[in-house]
Amino acid sequence: MALIVQKYGGTSVGTVEKIENVADKLIAAREAGHDVVVVVSAMSGETNRLIDLAQQVSDHPHPREYDVLVSTGEQVTIALLSMTLNKKGYPAVSYTGAQVHILTDSAHTKARILDIDESNMREDLEAGRIVVVAGFQGRDEHGNITTLGRGGSDTTAVALAAALKADECHIYTDVDGVYTTDPRVVPTARRLDQITFEEMLEMSSLGSKVLQIRAVEFAGKYNVRLRVLSSFEEGPGTLITFEEDNMENPVISGIAFNRDEAKLTVLGVPDEPGVAHRILGPIGEANIEVDMIIQNVAADATTDFTFTVHRNDYDKALAVLKKTAGELGAREVNGDDGIVKISLVGVGMRSHAGIASTMFETLAKEGINIRMISTSEIKVSVVVDEKYLELGVRALHDAFNLEQAPAA
Ligand code: ADP
Ligand code: ASP
Ligand code: MG
């Protein structure tokens, strides 16, 4: 007998029929003798609908109230799922994040989990109940409702698994595992039997939304046994592994991409100490996260400086940058919110040269202009125009033969 935390995403609970399907899977796990805690998302489309309502009311809804609103989607699902289980004769009890004491910091809309008190859940499990918890939410030390950022139900599930020292954490979704890239963009993408924790961390941080990055971070920190599976069909899914050495690692494991990018450039800034700080300081103070940064080698006494931000922050960042540019006496500010980032990820890259050059050659053959490049030990990222996203990802998937499993 094991303790299993399962999580079902929005499409898996999108209708009452699908909730019924989830209930049957939970009952099967109970019948197999396991204790089960289940985390659910809002029904598909619901969180978007709530965000849209907030935006109809205000361009800048108060973050506290925004969280009160968007956290309601999950509350609907937990009640419906518990009712369904009860109807089928299985005792179940639903809890919001606050009710199971998921304590977070106060960073509304992107709060971090600090602590979980699992005693209530333990009592329920001992009494034979299925515990149904709302994903994506918690409460801060003052009792305010907080949310964990888009995709945050993944993180709730992994955090609960860590707190309960669960034997396994299963993330059920609308694809049957983690693929070499988003199977909706590349039909020949291949499901991976396993992926290392380190690679999954990169894939998530570079835009693969199949797992929220914080969920992967939690899994790594607390050694949670994490598997991604389909809600709709049987199969082994993908295991996130910690050991790298028991297999010959492929050079490239996957391709991640992110459509939510925008870039800003300030041209002709004085080339002197402190300039990078003077440009990026005010951006940070405006609570805008910066991703890639490039500063050109100075040709005369001036240089150009480019960085990327989340597309939602583009207008705000541009306004801040224009102000700074004026103060610095820069020549010009420009920007582009029609760009995307494509990244190759693989721990095998460490021991292989020439990955970046194959990547650049492949994109060149397709006539795709690379606007920015950044590399680290296990990834290479390029920024290209949005219209080249699909073409670029497919060409790279082909060039690196990702549709084929590497020979064992
Ligand atoms: P859920 O609602 O279950 O949380 P998400 O939509 O958040 O589901 O995540 C699943 C989706 O992630 C898939 O439908 C797929 O389009 C996308 N995705 C992106 N990259 C990958 C990848 N490498 N492997 C599998 N799915 C991916
Ligand atoms: N419902 C939230 C969202 O759509 C959280 C989640 O589904 O993980 O982002
Ligand atoms: Mg998700």
Coordinates of C-alpha atoms and ligand atoms in Angstrom, one line a residue:
M1 CA 0.0 0.0 0.0
A2 CA 1.3 3.4 -1.0
L3 CA 0.4 7.0 -0.6
I4 CA -0.1 8.6 -4.0
V5 CA -0.7 12.2 -4.8
Q6 CA -2.5 12.6 -8.2
K7 CA -3.1 15.9 -10.1
Y8 CA -5.6 16.4 -12.9
G9 CA -5.3 19.5 -15.1
G10 CA -8.1 21.6 -16.6
T11 CA -8.9 19.6 -19.7
S12 CA -9.0 16.4 -17.5
V13 CA -11.8 17.9 -15.4
G14 CA -13.4 20.1 -18.2
T15 CA -16.9 18.5 -18.0
V16 CA -18.9 16.5 -15.4
E17 CA -18.3 13.4 -17.6
K18 CA -14.6 13.9 -17.4
I19 CA -14.8 14.5 -13.6
E20 CA -16.6 11.1 -13.5
N21 CA -13.6 9.6 -15.3
V22 CA -11.2 11.1 -12.8
A23 CA -13.4 9.7 -9.9
D24 CA -13.2 6.2 -11.5
K25 CA -9.4 6.4 -11.7
L26 CA -9.2 7.5 -8.0
I27 CA -11.5 4.7 -7.0
A28 CA -9.3 2.2 -8.9
A29 CA -6.3 3.5 -6.8
R30 CA -8.3 3.1 -3.6
E31 CA -9.4 -0.4 -4.6
A32 CA -5.7 -1.3 -5.2
G33 CA -5.2 -0.4 -1.5
H34 CA -3.6 3.0 -1.9
D35 CA -4.2 6.2 0.1
V36 CA -5.0 9.0 -2.3
V37 CA -4.7 12.8 -2.2
V38 CA -5.9 14.4 -5.4
V39 CA -5.2 17.9 -6.6
V40 CA -7.4 19.4 -9.3
S41 CA -7.3 22.5 -11.6
A42 CA -10.2 24.7 -12.6
M43 CA -12.3 23.3 -15.4
S44 CA -10.6 24.1 -18.8
G45 CA -11.1 27.7 -19.9
E46 CA -12.3 28.8 -16.5
T47 CA -9.2 30.5 -15.2
N48 CA -9.0 32.4 -18.5
R49 CA -12.6 33.4 -18.2
L50 CA -12.0 34.8 -14.7
I51 CA -8.9 36.7 -15.8
D52 CA -10.9 38.2 -18.6
L53 CA -13.6 39.3 -16.2
A54 CA -11.0 41.0 -14.0
Q55 CA -9.6 42.8 -17.0
Q56 CA -13.0 44.0 -18.0
V57 CA -13.3 45.7 -14.7
S58 CA -9.8 47.2 -14.5
D59 CA -6.5 47.3 -16.4
H60 CA -4.7 46.9 -13.1
P61 CA -6.9 44.9 -10.8
H62 CA -5.7 44.9 -7.2
P63 CA -3.6 41.7 -6.9
R64 CA -5.3 40.7 -3.6
E65 CA -8.7 40.8 -5.2
Y66 CA -7.4 39.2 -8.4
D67 CA -6.3 36.2 -6.4
V68 CA -9.7 36.0 -4.6
L69 CA -11.3 35.9 -8.0
V70 CA -9.1 33.5 -10.0
S71 CA -8.7 31.0 -7.1
T72 CA -12.5 30.3 -7.3
G73 CA -12.2 28.1 -10.4
E74 CA -10.5 25.3 -8.5
Q75 CA -13.1 25.5 -5.7
V76 CA -15.8 24.5 -8.1
T77 CA -13.9 21.4 -9.3
I78 CA -13.0 20.1 -5.8
A79 CA -16.6 20.2 -4.8
L80 CA -17.8 18.5 -8.0
L81 CA -15.2 15.8 -7.7
S82 CA -16.0 15.1 -4.0
M83 CA -19.7 14.9 -4.8
T84 CA -19.0 12.5 -7.6
L85 CA -16.9 10.2 -5.3
N86 CA -19.5 10.3 -2.6
K87 CA -22.2 9.5 -5.1
K88 CA -20.2 6.4 -6.1
G89 CA -20.0 5.3 -2.5
Y90 CA -16.5 6.5 -1.7
P91 CA -16.0 9.0 1.2
A92 CA -14.2 12.1 0.0
V93 CA -13.6 15.5 1.4
S94 CA -12.7 18.7 -0.4
Y95 CA -10.4 21.5 0.8
T96 CA -9.3 24.8 -0.6
G97 CA -5.6 25.6 -0.4
A98 CA -6.1 27.8 2.7
Q99 CA -8.1 25.0 4.5
V100 CA -5.1 22.6 4.3
H101 CA -2.8 25.4 5.4
I102 CA -0.8 25.9 2.3
L103 CA 1.1 28.8 3.6
T104 CA 2.7 31.1 1.0
D105 CA 4.5 34.4 0.9
S106 CA 2.4 37.4 0.0
A107 CA 3.5 37.8 -3.6
H108 CA 0.0 37.8 -5.0
T109 CA -0.5 36.1 -8.5
K110 CA 2.9 34.4 -8.2
A111 CA 3.2 33.3 -4.5
R112 CA 5.6 30.7 -3.3
I113 CA 4.7 27.9 -0.9
L114 CA 6.5 28.2 2.4
D115 CA 4.9 25.5 4.5
I116 CA 2.1 22.9 4.6
D117 CA 0.4 21.5 7.7
E118 CA -0.6 18.0 6.6
S119 CA -2.3 16.9 9.9
N120 CA -5.9 17.3 8.6
M121 CA -5.1 15.4 5.5
R122 CA -3.5 12.6 7.5
E123 CA -6.6 12.2 9.7
D124 CA -8.8 12.0 6.6
L125 CA -6.6 9.4 5.0
E126 CA -6.6 7.3 8.2
A127 CA -10.4 7.5 8.2
G128 CA -10.3 6.1 4.7
R129 CA -11.3 9.3 2.9
I130 CA -10.0 10.5 -0.4
V131 CA -8.6 14.0 0.1
V132 CA -9.5 16.4 -2.7
V133 CA -7.4 19.7 -2.7
A134 CA -7.8 22.8 -4.8
G135 CA -4.6 23.4 -6.8
F136 CA -3.0 26.8 -7.6
Q137 CA -3.7 28.5 -4.3
G138 CA -2.8 29.1 -0.7
R139 CA -3.0 31.7 2.0
D140 CA -0.4 34.1 3.3
E141 CA 0.4 34.8 7.0
H142 CA -2.4 37.3 7.2
G143 CA -5.0 34.9 5.9
N144 CA -5.2 36.5 2.4
I145 CA -5.9 34.1 -0.5
T146 CA -2.9 33.8 -2.8
T147 CA -2.3 32.1 -6.2
L148 CA 0.8 30.4 -7.4
G149 CA 1.0 31.6 -11.1
R150 CA -0.3 30.0 -14.2
G151 CA 0.0 26.2 -14.2
G152 CA 0.4 26.3 -10.4
S153 CA -1.7 23.2 -9.6
D154 CA 1.4 21.2 -10.6
T155 CA 3.3 22.8 -7.8
T156 CA 0.5 22.2 -5.3
A157 CA 0.6 18.5 -6.1
V158 CA 4.4 18.2 -5.8
A159 CA 4.4 20.3 -2.6
L160 CA 1.7 18.1 -1.1
A161 CA 3.6 15.0 -2.1
A162 CA 6.7 16.4 -0.4
A163 CA 4.9 17.4 2.8
L164 CA 3.1 14.0 3.0
K165 CA 6.3 12.1 2.0
A166 CA 4.1 10.4 -0.6
D167 CA 5.5 7.4 -2.5
E168 CA 4.7 8.9 -5.9
C169 CA 3.3 12.1 -7.5
H170 CA 1.3 11.5 -10.7
I171 CA 0.6 14.5 -13.0
Y172 CA -2.3 13.5 -15.2
T173 CA -2.8 15.7 -18.3
D174 CA -4.0 15.8 -21.9
V175 CA -0.8 14.3 -23.3
D176 CA 0.6 10.9 -22.3
G177 CA 3.9 12.2 -21.1
V178 CA 6.7 14.6 -21.7
Y179 CA 7.7 14.7 -25.4
T180 CA 10.8 15.8 -27.3
T181 CA 8.8 19.0 -28.0
D182 CA 5.2 20.1 -27.8
P183 CA 3.4 17.4 -29.8
R184 CA 0.8 20.0 -30.9
V185 CA 3.5 21.8 -32.9
V186 CA 5.6 18.9 -34.1
P187 CA 3.4 15.8 -34.9
T188 CA 6.5 13.6 -35.0
A189 CA 7.5 14.5 -31.5
R190 CA 8.3 11.4 -29.4
R191 CA 7.3 10.6 -25.8
L192 CA 10.3 10.2 -23.5
D193 CA 10.3 7.3 -21.1
Q194 CA 12.3 9.3 -18.8
I195 CA 13.9 12.7 -18.6
T196 CA 16.4 13.9 -16.0
F197 CA 15.3 16.3 -13.4
E198 CA 17.9 18.8 -14.6
E199 CA 16.6 18.7 -18.2
M200 CA 13.0 19.0 -17.1
L201 CA 13.9 22.1 -15.1
E202 CA 15.4 23.6 -18.3
M203 CA 12.5 22.6 -20.5
S204 CA 10.0 24.1 -18.0
S205 CA 11.9 27.3 -17.5
L206 CA 12.3 27.7 -21.3
G207 CA 8.6 27.5 -21.9
S208 CA 7.4 23.8 -22.0
K209 CA 4.2 24.3 -20.0
V210 CA 3.6 20.6 -19.4
L211 CA 5.0 21.1 -15.9
Q212 CA 5.3 24.4 -14.0
I213 CA 8.9 25.1 -13.2
R214 CA 8.3 25.5 -9.5
A215 CA 6.8 22.0 -9.4
V216 CA 10.1 20.6 -10.9
E217 CA 12.1 22.7 -8.4
F218 CA 10.1 21.2 -5.5
A219 CA 10.5 17.7 -6.9
G220 CA 14.2 18.2 -7.0
K221 CA 14.6 19.7 -3.6
Y222 CA 12.4 17.1 -1.8
N223 CA 13.2 14.1 -4.0
V224 CA 9.6 13.6 -5.1
R225 CA 9.1 10.7 -7.5
L226 CA 7.3 12.5 -10.3
R227 CA 5.6 11.0 -13.3
V228 CA 3.6 12.7 -16.1
L229 CA 0.7 10.6 -17.5
S230 CA -2.4 10.8 -19.7
S231 CA -5.8 11.1 -18.0
F232 CA -7.5 9.5 -20.9
E233 CA -5.3 6.5 -21.9
E234 CA -3.3 3.9 -20.0
G235 CA 0.5 4.1 -20.4
P236 CA 3.8 4.4 -18.6
G237 CA 4.1 8.2 -19.1
T238 CA 7.4 9.9 -18.4
L239 CA 9.4 9.5 -15.2
I240 CA 11.5 12.4 -14.0
T241 CA 14.7 10.8 -12.9
F242 CA 17.5 11.9 -10.7
E243 CA 20.2 9.5 -11.9
E244 CA 21.9 10.5 -15.1
D245 CA 24.5 7.8 -15.3
N246 CA 22.5 4.7 -15.9
M247 CA 21.9 5.5 -19.5
E248 CA 23.8 6.9 -22.4
N249 CA 22.3 10.4 -22.5
P250 CA 21.2 11.6 -25.9
V251 CA 22.9 14.9 -26.8
I252 CA 19.6 16.7 -27.2
S253 CA 16.6 15.5 -25.2
G254 CA 14.1 18.1 -26.2
I255 CA 13.2 21.5 -27.8
A256 CA 11.4 24.1 -25.7
F257 CA 9.9 27.3 -26.9
N258 CA 8.3 30.3 -25.4
R259 CA 5.9 32.6 -27.2
D260 CA 5.6 35.1 -24.4
E261 CA 8.8 37.1 -25.2
A262 CA 9.5 40.7 -26.1
K263 CA 12.8 42.5 -26.6
L264 CA 13.9 46.0 -26.0
T265 CA 17.0 47.8 -27.2
V266 CA 18.6 51.1 -26.2
L267 CA 21.1 52.4 -28.8
G268 CA 24.0 54.7 -28.3
V269 CA 24.4 54.6 -24.6
P270 CA 27.8 55.8 -23.2
D271 CA 30.2 52.9 -22.8
E272 CA 31.2 53.4 -19.1
P273 CA 31.0 51.6 -15.8
G274 CA 27.6 51.4 -14.2
V275 CA 25.5 51.7 -17.4
A276 CA 24.1 48.2 -17.3
H277 CA 22.9 48.8 -13.8
R278 CA 21.4 52.1 -14.7
I279 CA 19.4 50.5 -17.5
L280 CA 18.3 47.4 -15.7
G281 CA 17.9 48.8 -12.1
P282 CA 14.7 50.7 -12.9
I283 CA 13.4 47.7 -14.8
G284 CA 13.9 45.5 -11.7
E285 CA 12.3 48.2 -9.5
A286 CA 9.2 48.1 -11.7
N287 CA 9.0 44.4 -10.8
I288 CA 9.8 43.3 -14.4
E289 CA 11.8 40.1 -14.8
V290 CA 14.6 40.3 -17.4
D291 CA 15.6 37.1 -19.2
M292 CA 18.4 37.4 -21.9
I293 CA 20.8 40.4 -21.9
I294 CA 23.2 41.4 -24.6
Q295 CA 25.6 44.3 -24.6
N296 CA 27.5 45.0 -27.8
V297 CA 31.2 45.7 -28.0
A298 CA 31.6 49.4 -28.1
A299 CA 32.5 50.7 -31.6
D300 CA 33.0 54.3 -30.6
A301 CA 32.5 55.6 -27.1
T302 CA 28.9 54.2 -27.1
T303 CA 27.3 50.8 -27.1
D304 CA 23.9 49.1 -27.7
F305 CA 22.1 47.2 -25.0
T306 CA 19.3 44.6 -25.6
F307 CA 17.3 42.5 -23.2
T308 CA 14.1 40.4 -23.2
V309 CA 11.1 40.5 -20.9
H310 CA 7.7 38.7 -20.7
R311 CA 5.4 40.0 -23.4
N312 CA 2.9 41.1 -20.7
D313 CA 5.5 43.5 -19.3
Y314 CA 6.5 45.0 -22.7
D315 CA 4.6 48.3 -22.6
K316 CA 5.6 48.9 -19.0
A317 CA 9.3 48.1 -19.7
L318 CA 9.3 50.3 -22.8
A319 CA 8.1 53.3 -20.8
V320 CA 10.7 52.7 -18.1
L321 CA 13.4 52.3 -20.6
K322 CA 12.5 55.5 -22.5
K323 CA 12.8 57.4 -19.3
T324 CA 16.2 55.9 -18.5
A325 CA 17.4 56.5 -22.0
G326 CA 16.6 60.2 -21.8
E327 CA 18.6 60.4 -18.5
L328 CA 21.6 58.6 -20.1
G329 CA 21.5 60.7 -23.3
A330 CA 21.1 57.5 -25.4
R331 CA 20.5 57.9 -29.1
E332 CA 17.4 55.7 -29.5
V333 CA 15.1 53.1 -27.9
N334 CA 13.3 50.5 -29.9
G335 CA 11.5 47.2 -29.2
D336 CA 9.7 44.2 -30.6
D337 CA 7.0 42.2 -29.0
G338 CA 6.7 39.8 -31.9
I339 CA 9.6 37.5 -31.0
V340 CA 9.9 34.0 -29.6
K341 CA 12.6 31.9 -28.0
I342 CA 13.5 28.4 -29.2
S343 CA 15.9 26.3 -27.1
L344 CA 17.6 23.0 -27.4
V345 CA 18.0 21.1 -24.1
G346 CA 20.1 18.1 -23.2
V347 CA 22.6 17.1 -20.5
G348 CA 24.5 15.2 -23.2
M349 CA 25.5 18.6 -24.7
R350 CA 28.1 19.0 -22.0
S351 CA 30.3 16.5 -23.7
H352 CA 29.5 17.4 -27.3
A353 CA 30.8 20.4 -29.3
G354 CA 29.1 21.7 -32.4
I355 CA 25.5 21.6 -31.3
A356 CA 25.1 25.4 -31.6
S357 CA 26.6 25.5 -35.0
T358 CA 24.3 22.7 -36.3
M359 CA 21.4 24.7 -34.8
F360 CA 22.5 27.9 -36.6
E361 CA 23.1 26.1 -39.9
T362 CA 19.6 24.5 -39.7
L363 CA 17.9 27.8 -39.1
A364 CA 19.9 29.5 -41.8
K365 CA 18.9 26.9 -44.4
E366 CA 15.2 27.8 -43.6
G367 CA 16.0 31.5 -44.0
I368 CA 15.3 32.2 -40.4
N369 CA 17.2 35.2 -39.0
I370 CA 18.6 34.8 -35.4
R371 CA 18.1 37.9 -33.4
M372 CA 19.7 36.9 -30.1
I373 CA 21.6 33.8 -28.8
S374 CA 22.3 32.6 -25.4
T375 CA 24.0 29.4 -24.2
S376 CA 24.6 27.5 -21.0
E377 CA 26.1 24.0 -20.2
I378 CA 22.9 22.1 -21.2
K379 CA 21.0 24.5 -23.5
V380 CA 21.3 26.8 -26.5
S381 CA 18.6 29.4 -27.0
V382 CA 17.8 31.7 -29.9
V383 CA 15.4 34.5 -30.4
V384 CA 13.6 34.6 -33.7
D385 CA 10.6 36.3 -35.3
E386 CA 7.3 34.9 -34.1
K387 CA 6.3 33.8 -37.6
Y388 CA 9.2 31.3 -37.7
L389 CA 8.3 29.5 -34.6
E390 CA 6.7 26.4 -36.1
L391 CA 9.1 26.2 -39.0
G392 CA 12.1 26.6 -36.7
V393 CA 11.1 24.0 -34.2
R394 CA 10.2 21.4 -36.8
A395 CA 13.4 22.0 -38.7
L396 CA 15.5 21.5 -35.6
H397 CA 13.5 18.5 -34.5
D398 CA 14.3 16.9 -37.9
A399 CA 18.0 18.0 -37.9
F400 CA 18.7 16.4 -34.5
N401 CA 16.6 13.3 -35.4
L402 CA 14.5 13.6 -32.3
E403 CA 11.7 11.5 -33.7
Q404 CA 14.0 8.5 -33.3
A405 CA 14.8 7.0 -30.0
P406 CA 18.6 7.0 -29.5
A407 CA 20.2 3.6 -29.9
A408 CA 20.7 1.9 -26.6
Ligands
ADP1 P1 -3.0 20.7 -17.8 O1 -4.2 21.5 -18.0 O2 -3.2 19.3 -17.6 O3 -2.1 21.3 -16.6 P2 -1.2 22.0 -19.7 O4 -1.9 22.6 -20.9 O5 -0.8 22.9 -18.6 O6 -2.1 20.8 -19.1 O7 0.1 21.2 -20.2 C1 -0.1 20.1 -21.1 C2 0.3 20.7 -22.5 O8 1.7 21.0 -22.5 C3 0.1 19.7 -23.6 O9 -1.2 19.7 -24.1 C4 1.1 20.2 -24.7 O10 0.5 21.0 -25.7 C5 2.0 21.1 -23.9 N1 3.5 20.8 -24.0 C6 4.5 21.7 -24.3 N2 5.6 21.1 -24.4 C7 5.4 19.8 -24.1 C8 6.3 18.7 -24.1 N3 7.6 18.8 -24.3 N4 5.7 17.5 -23.9 C9 4.4 17.4 -23.7 N5 3.6 18.4 -23.7 C10 4.0 19.6 -23.9
ASP2 N1 -6.1 26.9 -13.2 C1 -4.8 27.5 -13.1 C2 -4.3 27.9 -14.5 O1 -5.1 27.8 -15.5 C3 -3.8 26.6 -12.5 C4 -3.5 25.3 -13.2 O2 -4.3 24.8 -14.1 O3 -2.5 24.7 -13.0 O4 -3.3 28.4 -14.7
MG3 MG -0.8 22.9 -16.6

